[in-house]
Coordinates of C-alpha atoms in Angstrom, one line a residue:
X183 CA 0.0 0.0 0.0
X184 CA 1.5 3.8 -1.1
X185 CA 2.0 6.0 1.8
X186 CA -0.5 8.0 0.6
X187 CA -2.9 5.4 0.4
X188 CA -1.8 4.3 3.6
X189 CA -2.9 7.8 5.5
X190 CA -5.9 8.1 4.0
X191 CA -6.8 5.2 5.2
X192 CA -5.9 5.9 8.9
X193 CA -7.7 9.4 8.1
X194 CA -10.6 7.5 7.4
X195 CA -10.7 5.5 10.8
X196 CA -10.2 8.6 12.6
X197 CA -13.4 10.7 10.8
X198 CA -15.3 7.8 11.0
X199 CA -14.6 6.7 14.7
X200 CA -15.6 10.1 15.8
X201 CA -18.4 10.3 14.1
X202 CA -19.8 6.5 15.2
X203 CA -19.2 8.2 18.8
X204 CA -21.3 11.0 17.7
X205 CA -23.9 8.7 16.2
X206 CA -23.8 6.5 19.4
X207 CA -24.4 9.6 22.0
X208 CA -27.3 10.6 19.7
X209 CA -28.8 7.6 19.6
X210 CA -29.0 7.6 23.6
X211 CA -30.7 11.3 23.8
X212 CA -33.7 10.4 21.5
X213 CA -34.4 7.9 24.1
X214 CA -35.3 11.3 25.7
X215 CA -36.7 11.1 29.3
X216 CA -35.8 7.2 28.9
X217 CA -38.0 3.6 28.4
X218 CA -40.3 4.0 31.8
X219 CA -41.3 7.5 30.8
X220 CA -42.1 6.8 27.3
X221 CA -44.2 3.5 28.2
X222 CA -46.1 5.8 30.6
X223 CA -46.9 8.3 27.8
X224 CA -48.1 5.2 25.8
X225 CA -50.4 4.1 28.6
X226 CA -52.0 7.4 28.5
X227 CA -52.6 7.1 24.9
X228 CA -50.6 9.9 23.6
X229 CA -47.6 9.1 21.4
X230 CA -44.1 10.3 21.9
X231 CA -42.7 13.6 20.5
X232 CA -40.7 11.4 18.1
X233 CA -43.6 9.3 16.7
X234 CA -45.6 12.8 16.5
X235 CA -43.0 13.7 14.3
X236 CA -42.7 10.7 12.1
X237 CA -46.5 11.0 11.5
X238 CA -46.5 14.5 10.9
X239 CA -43.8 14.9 8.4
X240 CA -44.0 13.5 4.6
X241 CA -40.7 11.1 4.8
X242 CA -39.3 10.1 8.6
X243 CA -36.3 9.5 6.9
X244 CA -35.5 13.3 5.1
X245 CA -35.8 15.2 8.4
X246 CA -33.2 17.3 9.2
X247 CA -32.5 17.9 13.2
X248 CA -31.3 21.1 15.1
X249 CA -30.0 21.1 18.0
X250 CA -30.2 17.6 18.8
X251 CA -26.9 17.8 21.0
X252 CA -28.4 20.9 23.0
X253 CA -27.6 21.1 27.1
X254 CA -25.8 17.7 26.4
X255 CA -23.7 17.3 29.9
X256 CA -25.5 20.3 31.3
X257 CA -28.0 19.9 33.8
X258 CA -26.5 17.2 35.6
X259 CA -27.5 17.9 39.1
X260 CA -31.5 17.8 37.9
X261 CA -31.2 14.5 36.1
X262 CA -30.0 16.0 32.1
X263 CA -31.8 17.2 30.1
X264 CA -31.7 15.4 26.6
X265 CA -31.7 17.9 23.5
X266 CA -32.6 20.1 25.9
X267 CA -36.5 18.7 26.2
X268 CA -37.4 19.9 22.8
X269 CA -36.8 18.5 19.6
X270 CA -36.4 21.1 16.3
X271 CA -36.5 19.3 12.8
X272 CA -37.0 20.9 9.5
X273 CA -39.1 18.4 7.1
X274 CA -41.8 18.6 4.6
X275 CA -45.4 18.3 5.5
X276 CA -47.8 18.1 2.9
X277 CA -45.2 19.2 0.3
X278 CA -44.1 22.5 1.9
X279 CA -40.8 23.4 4.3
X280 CA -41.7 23.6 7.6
X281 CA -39.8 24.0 11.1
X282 CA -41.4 21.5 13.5
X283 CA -41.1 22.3 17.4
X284 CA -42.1 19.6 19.9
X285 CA -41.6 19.4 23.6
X286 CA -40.0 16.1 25.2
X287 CA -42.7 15.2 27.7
X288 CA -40.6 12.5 29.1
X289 CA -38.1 15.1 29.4
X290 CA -39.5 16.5 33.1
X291 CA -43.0 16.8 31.8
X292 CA -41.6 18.9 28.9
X293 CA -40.2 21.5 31.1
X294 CA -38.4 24.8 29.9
X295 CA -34.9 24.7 30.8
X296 CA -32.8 28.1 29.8
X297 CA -31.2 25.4 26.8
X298 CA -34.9 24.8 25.9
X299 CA -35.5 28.4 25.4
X300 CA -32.5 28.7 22.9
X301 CA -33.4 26.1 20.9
X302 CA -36.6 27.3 20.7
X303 CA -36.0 30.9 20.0
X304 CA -33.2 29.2 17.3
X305 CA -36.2 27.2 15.8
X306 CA -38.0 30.8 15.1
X307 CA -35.2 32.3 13.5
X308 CA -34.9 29.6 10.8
X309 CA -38.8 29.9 10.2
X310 CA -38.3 34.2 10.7
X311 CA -35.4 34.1 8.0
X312 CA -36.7 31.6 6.1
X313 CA -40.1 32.7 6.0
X314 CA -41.3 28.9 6.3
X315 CA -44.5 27.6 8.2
X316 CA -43.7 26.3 11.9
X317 CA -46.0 23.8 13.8
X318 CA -45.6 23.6 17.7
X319 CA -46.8 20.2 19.1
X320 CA -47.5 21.7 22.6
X321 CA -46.8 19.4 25.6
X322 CA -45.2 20.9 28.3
X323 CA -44.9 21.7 32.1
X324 CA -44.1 25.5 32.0
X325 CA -40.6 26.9 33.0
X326 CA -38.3 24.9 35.4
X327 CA -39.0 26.9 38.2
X328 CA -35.2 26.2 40.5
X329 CA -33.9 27.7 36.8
X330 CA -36.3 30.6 36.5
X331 CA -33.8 33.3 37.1
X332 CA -31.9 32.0 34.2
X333 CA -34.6 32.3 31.6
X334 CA -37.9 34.4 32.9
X335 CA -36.8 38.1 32.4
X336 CA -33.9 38.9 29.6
X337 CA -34.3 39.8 26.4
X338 CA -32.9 36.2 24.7
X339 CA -35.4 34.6 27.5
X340 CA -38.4 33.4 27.9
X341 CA -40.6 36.0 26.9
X342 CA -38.9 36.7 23.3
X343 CA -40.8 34.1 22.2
X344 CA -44.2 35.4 22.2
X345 CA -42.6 38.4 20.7
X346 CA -41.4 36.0 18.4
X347 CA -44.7 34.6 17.6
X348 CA -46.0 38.1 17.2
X349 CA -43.6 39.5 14.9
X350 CA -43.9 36.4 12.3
X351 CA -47.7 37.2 12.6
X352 CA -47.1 40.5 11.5
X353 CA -44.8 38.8 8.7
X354 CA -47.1 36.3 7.3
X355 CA -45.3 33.4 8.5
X356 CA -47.5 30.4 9.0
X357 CA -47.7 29.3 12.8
X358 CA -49.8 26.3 13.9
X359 CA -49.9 24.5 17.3
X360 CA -51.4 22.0 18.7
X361 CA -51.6 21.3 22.4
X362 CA -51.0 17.3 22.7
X363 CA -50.6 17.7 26.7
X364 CA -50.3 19.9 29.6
X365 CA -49.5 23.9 28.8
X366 CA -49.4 25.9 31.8
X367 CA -49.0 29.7 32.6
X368 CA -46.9 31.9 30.3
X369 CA -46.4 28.8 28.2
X370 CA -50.2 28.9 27.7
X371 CA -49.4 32.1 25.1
X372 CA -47.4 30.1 22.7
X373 CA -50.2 28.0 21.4
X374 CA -52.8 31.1 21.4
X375 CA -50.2 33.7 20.0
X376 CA -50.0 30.8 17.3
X377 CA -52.2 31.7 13.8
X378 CA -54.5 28.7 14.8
X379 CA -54.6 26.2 17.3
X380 CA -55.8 22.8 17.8
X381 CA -56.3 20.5 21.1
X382 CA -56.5 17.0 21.9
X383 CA -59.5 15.6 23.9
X384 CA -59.0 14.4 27.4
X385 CA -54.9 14.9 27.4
X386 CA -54.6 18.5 26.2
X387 CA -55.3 21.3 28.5
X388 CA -54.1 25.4 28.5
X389 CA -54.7 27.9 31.7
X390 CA -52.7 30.3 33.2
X391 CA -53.2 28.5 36.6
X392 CA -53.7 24.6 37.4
X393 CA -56.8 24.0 39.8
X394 CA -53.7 23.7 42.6
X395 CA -53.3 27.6 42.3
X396 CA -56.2 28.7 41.8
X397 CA -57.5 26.9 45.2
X398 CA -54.5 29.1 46.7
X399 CA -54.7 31.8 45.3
X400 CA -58.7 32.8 45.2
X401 CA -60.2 29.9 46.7
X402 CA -62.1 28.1 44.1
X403 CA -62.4 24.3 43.8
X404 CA -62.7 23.6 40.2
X405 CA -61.0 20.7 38.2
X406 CA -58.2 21.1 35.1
X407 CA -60.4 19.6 32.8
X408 CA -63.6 22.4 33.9
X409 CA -60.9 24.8 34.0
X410 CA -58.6 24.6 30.5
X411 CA -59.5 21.1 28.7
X412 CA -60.9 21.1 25.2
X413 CA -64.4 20.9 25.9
X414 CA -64.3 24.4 27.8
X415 CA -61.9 26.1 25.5
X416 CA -63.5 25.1 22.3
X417 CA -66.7 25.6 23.3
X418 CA -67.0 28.5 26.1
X419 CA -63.8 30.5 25.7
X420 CA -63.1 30.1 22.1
X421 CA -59.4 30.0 22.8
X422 CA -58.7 26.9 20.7
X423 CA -59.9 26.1 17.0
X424 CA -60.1 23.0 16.7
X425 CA -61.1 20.0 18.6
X426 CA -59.3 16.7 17.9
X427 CA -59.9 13.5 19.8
X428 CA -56.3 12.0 19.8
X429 CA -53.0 12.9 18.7
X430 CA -53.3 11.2 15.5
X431 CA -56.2 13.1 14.6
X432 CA -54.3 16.4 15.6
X433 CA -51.7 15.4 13.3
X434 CA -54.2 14.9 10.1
X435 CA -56.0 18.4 10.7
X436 CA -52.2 20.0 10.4
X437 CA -51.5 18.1 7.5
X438 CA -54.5 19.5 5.9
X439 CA -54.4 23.3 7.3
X440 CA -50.5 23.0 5.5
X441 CA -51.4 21.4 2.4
X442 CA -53.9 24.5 1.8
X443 CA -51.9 27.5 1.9
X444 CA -50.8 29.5 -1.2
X445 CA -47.7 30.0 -2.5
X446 CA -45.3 32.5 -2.5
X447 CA -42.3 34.3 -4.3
X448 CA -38.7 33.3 -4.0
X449 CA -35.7 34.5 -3.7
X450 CA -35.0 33.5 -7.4
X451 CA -31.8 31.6 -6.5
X452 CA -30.3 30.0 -9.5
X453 CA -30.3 26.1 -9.8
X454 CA -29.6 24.2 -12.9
X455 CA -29.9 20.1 -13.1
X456 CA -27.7 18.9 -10.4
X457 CA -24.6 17.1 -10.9
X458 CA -22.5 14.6 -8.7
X459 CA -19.0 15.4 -7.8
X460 CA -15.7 14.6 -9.4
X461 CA -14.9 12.7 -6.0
X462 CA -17.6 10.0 -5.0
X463 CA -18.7 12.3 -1.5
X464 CA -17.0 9.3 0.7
X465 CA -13.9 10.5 -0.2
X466 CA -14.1 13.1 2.0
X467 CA -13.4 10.7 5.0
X468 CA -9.8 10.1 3.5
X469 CA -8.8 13.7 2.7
X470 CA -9.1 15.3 6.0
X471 CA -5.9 14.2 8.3
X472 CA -5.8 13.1 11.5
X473 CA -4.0 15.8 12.6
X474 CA -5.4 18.9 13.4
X475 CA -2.3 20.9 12.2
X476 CA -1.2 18.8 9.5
X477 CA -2.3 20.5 6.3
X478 CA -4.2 18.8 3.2
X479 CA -5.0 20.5 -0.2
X480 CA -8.7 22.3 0.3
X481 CA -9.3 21.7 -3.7
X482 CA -9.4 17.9 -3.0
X483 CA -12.5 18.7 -0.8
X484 CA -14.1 20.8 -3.3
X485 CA -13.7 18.5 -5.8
X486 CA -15.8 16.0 -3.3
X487 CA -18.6 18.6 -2.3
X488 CA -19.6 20.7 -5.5
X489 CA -21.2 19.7 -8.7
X490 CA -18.8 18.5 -11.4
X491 CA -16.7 21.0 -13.6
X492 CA -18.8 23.7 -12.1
X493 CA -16.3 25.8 -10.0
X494 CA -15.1 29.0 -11.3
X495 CA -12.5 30.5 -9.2
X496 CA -12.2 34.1 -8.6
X497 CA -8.4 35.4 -8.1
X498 CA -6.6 32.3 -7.8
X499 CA -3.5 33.7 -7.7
X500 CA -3.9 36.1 -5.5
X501 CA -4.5 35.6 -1.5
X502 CA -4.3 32.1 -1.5
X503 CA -4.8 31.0 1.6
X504 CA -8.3 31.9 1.1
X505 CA -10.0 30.0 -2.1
X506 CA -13.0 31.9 -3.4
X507 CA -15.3 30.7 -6.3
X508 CA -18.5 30.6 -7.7
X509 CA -19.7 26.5 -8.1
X510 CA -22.9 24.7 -7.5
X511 CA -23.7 22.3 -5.0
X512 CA -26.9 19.9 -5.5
X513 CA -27.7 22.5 -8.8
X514 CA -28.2 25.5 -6.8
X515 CA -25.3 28.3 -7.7
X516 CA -23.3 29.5 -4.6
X517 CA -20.3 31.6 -3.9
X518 CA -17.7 29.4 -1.7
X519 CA -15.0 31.2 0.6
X520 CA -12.9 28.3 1.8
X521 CA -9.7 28.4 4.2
X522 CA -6.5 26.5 2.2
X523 CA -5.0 24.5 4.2
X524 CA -1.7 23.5 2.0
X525 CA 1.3 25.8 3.2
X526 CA 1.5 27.9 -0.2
X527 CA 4.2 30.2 -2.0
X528 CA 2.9 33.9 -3.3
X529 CA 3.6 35.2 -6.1
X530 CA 6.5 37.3 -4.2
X531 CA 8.2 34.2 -3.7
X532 CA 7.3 34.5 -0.1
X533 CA 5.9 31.1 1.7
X534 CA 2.1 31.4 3.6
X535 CA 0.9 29.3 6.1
X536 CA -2.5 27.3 5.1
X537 CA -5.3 27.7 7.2
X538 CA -3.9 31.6 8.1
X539 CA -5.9 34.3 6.5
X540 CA -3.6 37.0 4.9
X541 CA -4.0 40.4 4.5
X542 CA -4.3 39.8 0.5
X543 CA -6.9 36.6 1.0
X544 CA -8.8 39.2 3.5
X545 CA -9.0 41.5 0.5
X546 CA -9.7 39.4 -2.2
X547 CA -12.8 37.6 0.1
X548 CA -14.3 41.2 0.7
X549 CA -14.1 41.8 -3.0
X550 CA -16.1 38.5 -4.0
X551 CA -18.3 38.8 -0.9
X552 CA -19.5 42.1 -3.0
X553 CA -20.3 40.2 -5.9
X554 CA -22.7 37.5 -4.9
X555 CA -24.3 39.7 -2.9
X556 CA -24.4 42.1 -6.3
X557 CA -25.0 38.7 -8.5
X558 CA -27.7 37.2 -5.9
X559 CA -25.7 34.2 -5.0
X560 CA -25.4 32.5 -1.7
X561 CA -22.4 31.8 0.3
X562 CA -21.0 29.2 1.5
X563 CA -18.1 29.3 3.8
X564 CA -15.8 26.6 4.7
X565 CA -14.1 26.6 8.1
X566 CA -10.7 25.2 8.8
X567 CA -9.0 28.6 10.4
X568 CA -6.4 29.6 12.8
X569 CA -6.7 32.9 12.7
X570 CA -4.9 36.4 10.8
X571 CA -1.4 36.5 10.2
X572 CA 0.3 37.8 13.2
X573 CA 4.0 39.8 13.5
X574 CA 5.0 43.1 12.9
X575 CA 5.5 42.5 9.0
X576 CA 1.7 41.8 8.7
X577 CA 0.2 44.6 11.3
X578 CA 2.8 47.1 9.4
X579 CA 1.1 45.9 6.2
X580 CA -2.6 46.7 7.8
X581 CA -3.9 42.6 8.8
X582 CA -6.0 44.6 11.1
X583 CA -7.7 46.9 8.6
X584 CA -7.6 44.2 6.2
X585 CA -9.4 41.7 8.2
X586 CA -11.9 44.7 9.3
X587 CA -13.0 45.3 5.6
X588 CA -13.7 41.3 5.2
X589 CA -15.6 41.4 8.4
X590 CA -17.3 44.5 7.2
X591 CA -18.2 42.6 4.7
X592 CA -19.5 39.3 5.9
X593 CA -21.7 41.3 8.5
X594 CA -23.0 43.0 6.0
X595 CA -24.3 40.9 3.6
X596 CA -27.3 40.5 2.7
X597 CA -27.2 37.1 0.5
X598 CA -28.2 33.8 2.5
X599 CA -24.8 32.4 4.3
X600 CA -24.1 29.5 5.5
X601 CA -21.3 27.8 7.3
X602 CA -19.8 24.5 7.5
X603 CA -16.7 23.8 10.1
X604 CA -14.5 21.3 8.9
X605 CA -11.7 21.1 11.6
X606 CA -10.2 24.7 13.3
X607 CA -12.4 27.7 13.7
X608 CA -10.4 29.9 16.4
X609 CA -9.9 33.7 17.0
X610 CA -10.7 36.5 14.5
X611 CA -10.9 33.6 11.8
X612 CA -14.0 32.3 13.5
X613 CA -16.0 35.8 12.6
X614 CA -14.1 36.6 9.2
X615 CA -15.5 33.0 8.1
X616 CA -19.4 33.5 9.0
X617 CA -19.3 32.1 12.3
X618 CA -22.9 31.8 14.7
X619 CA -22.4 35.7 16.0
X620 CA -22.4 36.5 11.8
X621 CA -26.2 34.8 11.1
X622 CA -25.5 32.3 8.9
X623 CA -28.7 30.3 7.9
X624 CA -27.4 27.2 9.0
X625 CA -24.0 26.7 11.3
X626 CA -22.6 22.8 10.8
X627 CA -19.7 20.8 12.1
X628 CA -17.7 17.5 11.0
X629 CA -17.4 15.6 13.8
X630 CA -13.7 16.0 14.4
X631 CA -14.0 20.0 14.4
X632 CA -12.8 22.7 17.1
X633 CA -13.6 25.5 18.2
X634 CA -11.9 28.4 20.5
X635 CA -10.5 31.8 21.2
X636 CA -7.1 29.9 19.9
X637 CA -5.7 26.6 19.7
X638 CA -5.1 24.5 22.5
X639 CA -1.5 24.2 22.9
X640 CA -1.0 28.4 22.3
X641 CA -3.5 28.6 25.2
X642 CA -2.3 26.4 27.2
X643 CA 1.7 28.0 27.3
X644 CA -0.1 31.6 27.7
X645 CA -2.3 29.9 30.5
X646 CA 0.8 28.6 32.0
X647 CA 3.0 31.5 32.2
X648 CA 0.0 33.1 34.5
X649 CA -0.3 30.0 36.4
X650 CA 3.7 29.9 37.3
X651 CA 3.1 33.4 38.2
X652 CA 0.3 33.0 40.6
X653 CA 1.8 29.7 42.5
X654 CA 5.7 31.4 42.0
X655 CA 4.2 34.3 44.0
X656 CA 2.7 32.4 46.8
X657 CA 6.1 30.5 47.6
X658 CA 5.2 27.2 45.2
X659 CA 6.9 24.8 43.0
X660 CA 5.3 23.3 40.1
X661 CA 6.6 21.0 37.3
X662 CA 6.3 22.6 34.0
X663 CA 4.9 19.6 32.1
X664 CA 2.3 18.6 34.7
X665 CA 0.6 21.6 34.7
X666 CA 0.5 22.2 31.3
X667 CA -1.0 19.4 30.7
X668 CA -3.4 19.9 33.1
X669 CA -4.0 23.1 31.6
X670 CA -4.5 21.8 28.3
X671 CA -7.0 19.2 29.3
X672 CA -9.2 21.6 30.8
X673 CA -9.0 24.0 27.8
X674 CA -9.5 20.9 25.3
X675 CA -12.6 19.7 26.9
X676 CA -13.9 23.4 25.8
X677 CA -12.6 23.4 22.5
X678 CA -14.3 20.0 21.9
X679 CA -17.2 20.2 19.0
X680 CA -19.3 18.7 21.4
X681 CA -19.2 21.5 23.8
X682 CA -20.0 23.8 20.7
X683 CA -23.1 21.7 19.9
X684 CA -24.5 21.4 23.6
X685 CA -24.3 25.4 23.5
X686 CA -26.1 25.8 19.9
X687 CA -23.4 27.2 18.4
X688 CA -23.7 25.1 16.1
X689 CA -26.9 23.9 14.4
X690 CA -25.7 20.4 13.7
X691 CA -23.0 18.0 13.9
X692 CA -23.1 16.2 10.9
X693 CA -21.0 13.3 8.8
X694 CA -19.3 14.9 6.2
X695 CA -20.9 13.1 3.5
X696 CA -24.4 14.8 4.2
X697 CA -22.4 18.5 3.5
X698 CA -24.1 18.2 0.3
X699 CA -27.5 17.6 1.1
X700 CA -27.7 19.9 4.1
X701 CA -26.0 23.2 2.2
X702 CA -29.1 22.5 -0.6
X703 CA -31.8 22.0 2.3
X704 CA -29.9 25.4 3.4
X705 CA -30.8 27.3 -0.3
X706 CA -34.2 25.7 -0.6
X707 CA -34.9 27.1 2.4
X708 CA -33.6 30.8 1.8
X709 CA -35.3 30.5 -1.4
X710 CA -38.7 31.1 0.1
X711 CA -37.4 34.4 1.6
X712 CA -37.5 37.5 -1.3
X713 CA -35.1 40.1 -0.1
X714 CA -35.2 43.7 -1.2
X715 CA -32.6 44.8 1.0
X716 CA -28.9 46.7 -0.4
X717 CA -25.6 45.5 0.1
X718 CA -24.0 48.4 1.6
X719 CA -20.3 48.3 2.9
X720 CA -20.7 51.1 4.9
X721 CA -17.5 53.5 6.1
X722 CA -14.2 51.2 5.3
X723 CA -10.5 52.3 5.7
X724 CA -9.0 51.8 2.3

């Protein structure tokens, strides 16, 4: 076997190992609440979140899932909290995009946890940005009360959601719930602020106030089903719409409201008959290495990810540790801005280091960030970053004001973005490259990506020069290598992809082979969503 042959197959292992980890972990949360809980559900004749799902949607098996790694290893001292008691897909129903929300009941009774809040306020955005429908299968317990403080009263809270729900109202954007189980207090709004809303017989009920509180609080004895089941809010209050007798039944009557609503323009994205790559998609497995500093040619994964022959590069040449072309993925035209991650020679004869943006590759992405958003072409960009170019030979050339403009640039567009991280996304890179605090339609992740204020090792020797300091200063010794390692550990476990994802900072760990299918579930998406607004640079130091 040729040594190249040879490492691409130990590359493999190492993409694929990580991800079967992934796979495995995930596997565990859609258990949810676990087997007890969801036999219990069952015995009260309602179905799981999951099965409401699989009913709802047109194929079980073209869902897309956000979030699904949300609060994972947070929550420990209150039992976990599994994708954060709330699962977030986007699927079809009845032919159209929609973004499907749908509390965990086995996950404490479908309680709101700050995580849960996130996800669902992340949920609204794709449906706000995408201007796609989004169905709320309603079954939940109200806020954790021992976390209240952390998600009652800020402006990212609790409360932003019934803004939320407002505000896509106002829009246009389709919004159907259907309470399938308990929905208490200021959850009660989320169903009602909803454009319609249907309830299930028997096992849904809505009140600000369980029969518990209001016994407390004015004295009156009346049962939950008397005060908020279907019969009294379909037929004396007139909060609810419809009236459903089980959850099956409220999953038809959505199917039906969907399958009845108009269309709409697009975005008029381009999208031509789709073509398979040069490189069968499973190559991608052998072409990243196992090493997180040990460069690879970024073409290689081009050549697996967009259509066949239809990359056009802009300034090859020039900036080169930044490839920017026009290409197609799945049919649909994009513009990609990808970090290189060979070590590359200018055309000054001077040698660049791949994965480090350049005050030239800065200059050149600001430049064809202008024209898609002039052209009408998405982006896509493709993390693998370290950072700018550091040293007094770059700031005396301007990296600074140079990496301004390209940041200028990606904040500023007005084109759909999206962002895939193959490996490294640390420091200024991170924003330069569309990362979550830049709005990228959808944020992804290969399994073996990380994700930091810097690398691990660089922290970890600035981290222990304060440490020395500290223990030097109280009279201590230390070995060098001990702590450091220590100190790297600790950092690492923070770096991890997996922290990322439990934190929604990114939408999705996904294998690499689905790139392709998620960036054109991205573009269909955005394609619902005309925009009339202006690319506009603003002030820029030239």
């Amino acid at each position: 076997m040729s040594e190249k042959k040879l490492e691409g197959e130990i590359n493999k292992d190492t993409l694929k190992m990580a991800w079967a980890e992934f796979q495995a972990r995930i596997r565990k949360i859609k258990n949810g609440g676990g087997k007890e809980r969801l036999k219990k559900l069952e015995e009260k004749g309602k179905l799981s979140a999951r099965q409401r799902i699989d009913l709802l949607v047109d194929n079980p098996k073209e869902v897309h899932e956000i979030g699904v790694l949300a609060a994972e290893g947070m929550y420990e001292d209150y039992g976990g909290c599994p994708a954060a008691g709330v699962i977030v897909v986007i699927a079809k129903v009845s032919g159209k995009s929609c973004v499907i929300v749908a509390n965990d009941a086995t996950v404490k009774a479908g309680a709101w946890f700050p995580m849960t809040a996130k996800k669902n306020l992340r949920a609204q955005e794709i449906a706000l940005e995408n201007r796609i429908p989004i169905i709320y299968l309603v079954d939940s317990a109200g806020i954790f009360l021992p976390l209240q403080d952390q998600l009652f009263a800020d402006k990212e809270h609790f409360g932003r959601i019934f803004r939320n729900n407002a505000k896509m109202s106002s829009k246009g954007i389709v919004q159907i719930a259907a309470i399938m189980g308990s929905c208490v207090a200021g959850g009660a709004y989320l169903p009602i602020m909803s454009d319609e809303a249907i309830i299930v017989e028997k096992t849904g009920s809505i009140f600000l106030a369980g029969s518990y509180l209001v016994k407390a609080a004015i004295g009156e004895e009346v049962d939950n089903e008397t005060l908020g089941g279907a019969d009294t809010h379909s037929g004396i209050s007139g909060v609810t719409d419809y009236k459903v007798k089980t959850d099956q039944e409220a999953i038809e009557k959505i199917k039906s409201l969907i399958h009845k609503i108009g269309h709409t323009p697009t975005a008029g994205f381009q999208r031509i008959q789709p073509k398979l790559p040069e490189l069968p998609s499973e190559t991608l497995y052998n072409l990243l290495p196992k090493s997180s500093t040990q460069p690879y040619d970024t073409y290689e994964i081009l050549n697996a990810l967009v259509d066949a022959h239809s990359l056009d590069e802009y300034k090859k040449e020039y900036g080169q540790t930044l490839i920017t072309a026009y290409a197609c993925i799945d049919g649909w035209s994009i513009g990609i801005v990808a970090n290189q991650r060979k070590v590359v020679k200018n055309k000054k004869g001077e040698m660049q280091f791949g994965g480090v943006i350049y005050g030239d590759a800065a200059d050149k992405a600001t430049r064809f960030i202008a024209n898609c958003n002039q052209r009408n072409i998405p982006l896509l960009f493709l993390q693998d970053v370290t950072g700018f170019m550091v040293g007094s030979k770059a700031e005396h050339a301007g990296i600074i004001k140079d990496g301004a403009k390209m940041v200028n640039a990606v904040a500023n567009s007005v084109v759909p973005k999206f962002t895939v991280v193959l490996r490294n996304s640390f420091g200024a890179g991170n924003y330069a490259m569309c990362g979550k605090a830049y709005d990228p339609r959808l944020i992804l992740a290969w399994p073996t990506s990380k994700m930091a204020v810097m690398g691990g090792q660089q922290a970890a020797e600035v981290l222990l020069q304060i440490e020395k300091a500290s223990i030097t200063s109280q009279n201590g010794k230390v070995k060098d290598e001990t702590l450091r390692k220590t100190i790297l550990n600790r950092y690492e476990a923070k770096t991890d992809i997996l922290y990322a994802a439990s934190q929604l900072w990114v939408d999705a760990v996904i294998d690499p082979t689905e790139t392709r299918n998620w960036i054109s579930l991205g573009i269909e998406l955005a394609n619902h969503a005309p925009n009339n607004e202006k690319f506009n640079l603003g002030i820029l130091q030239v």
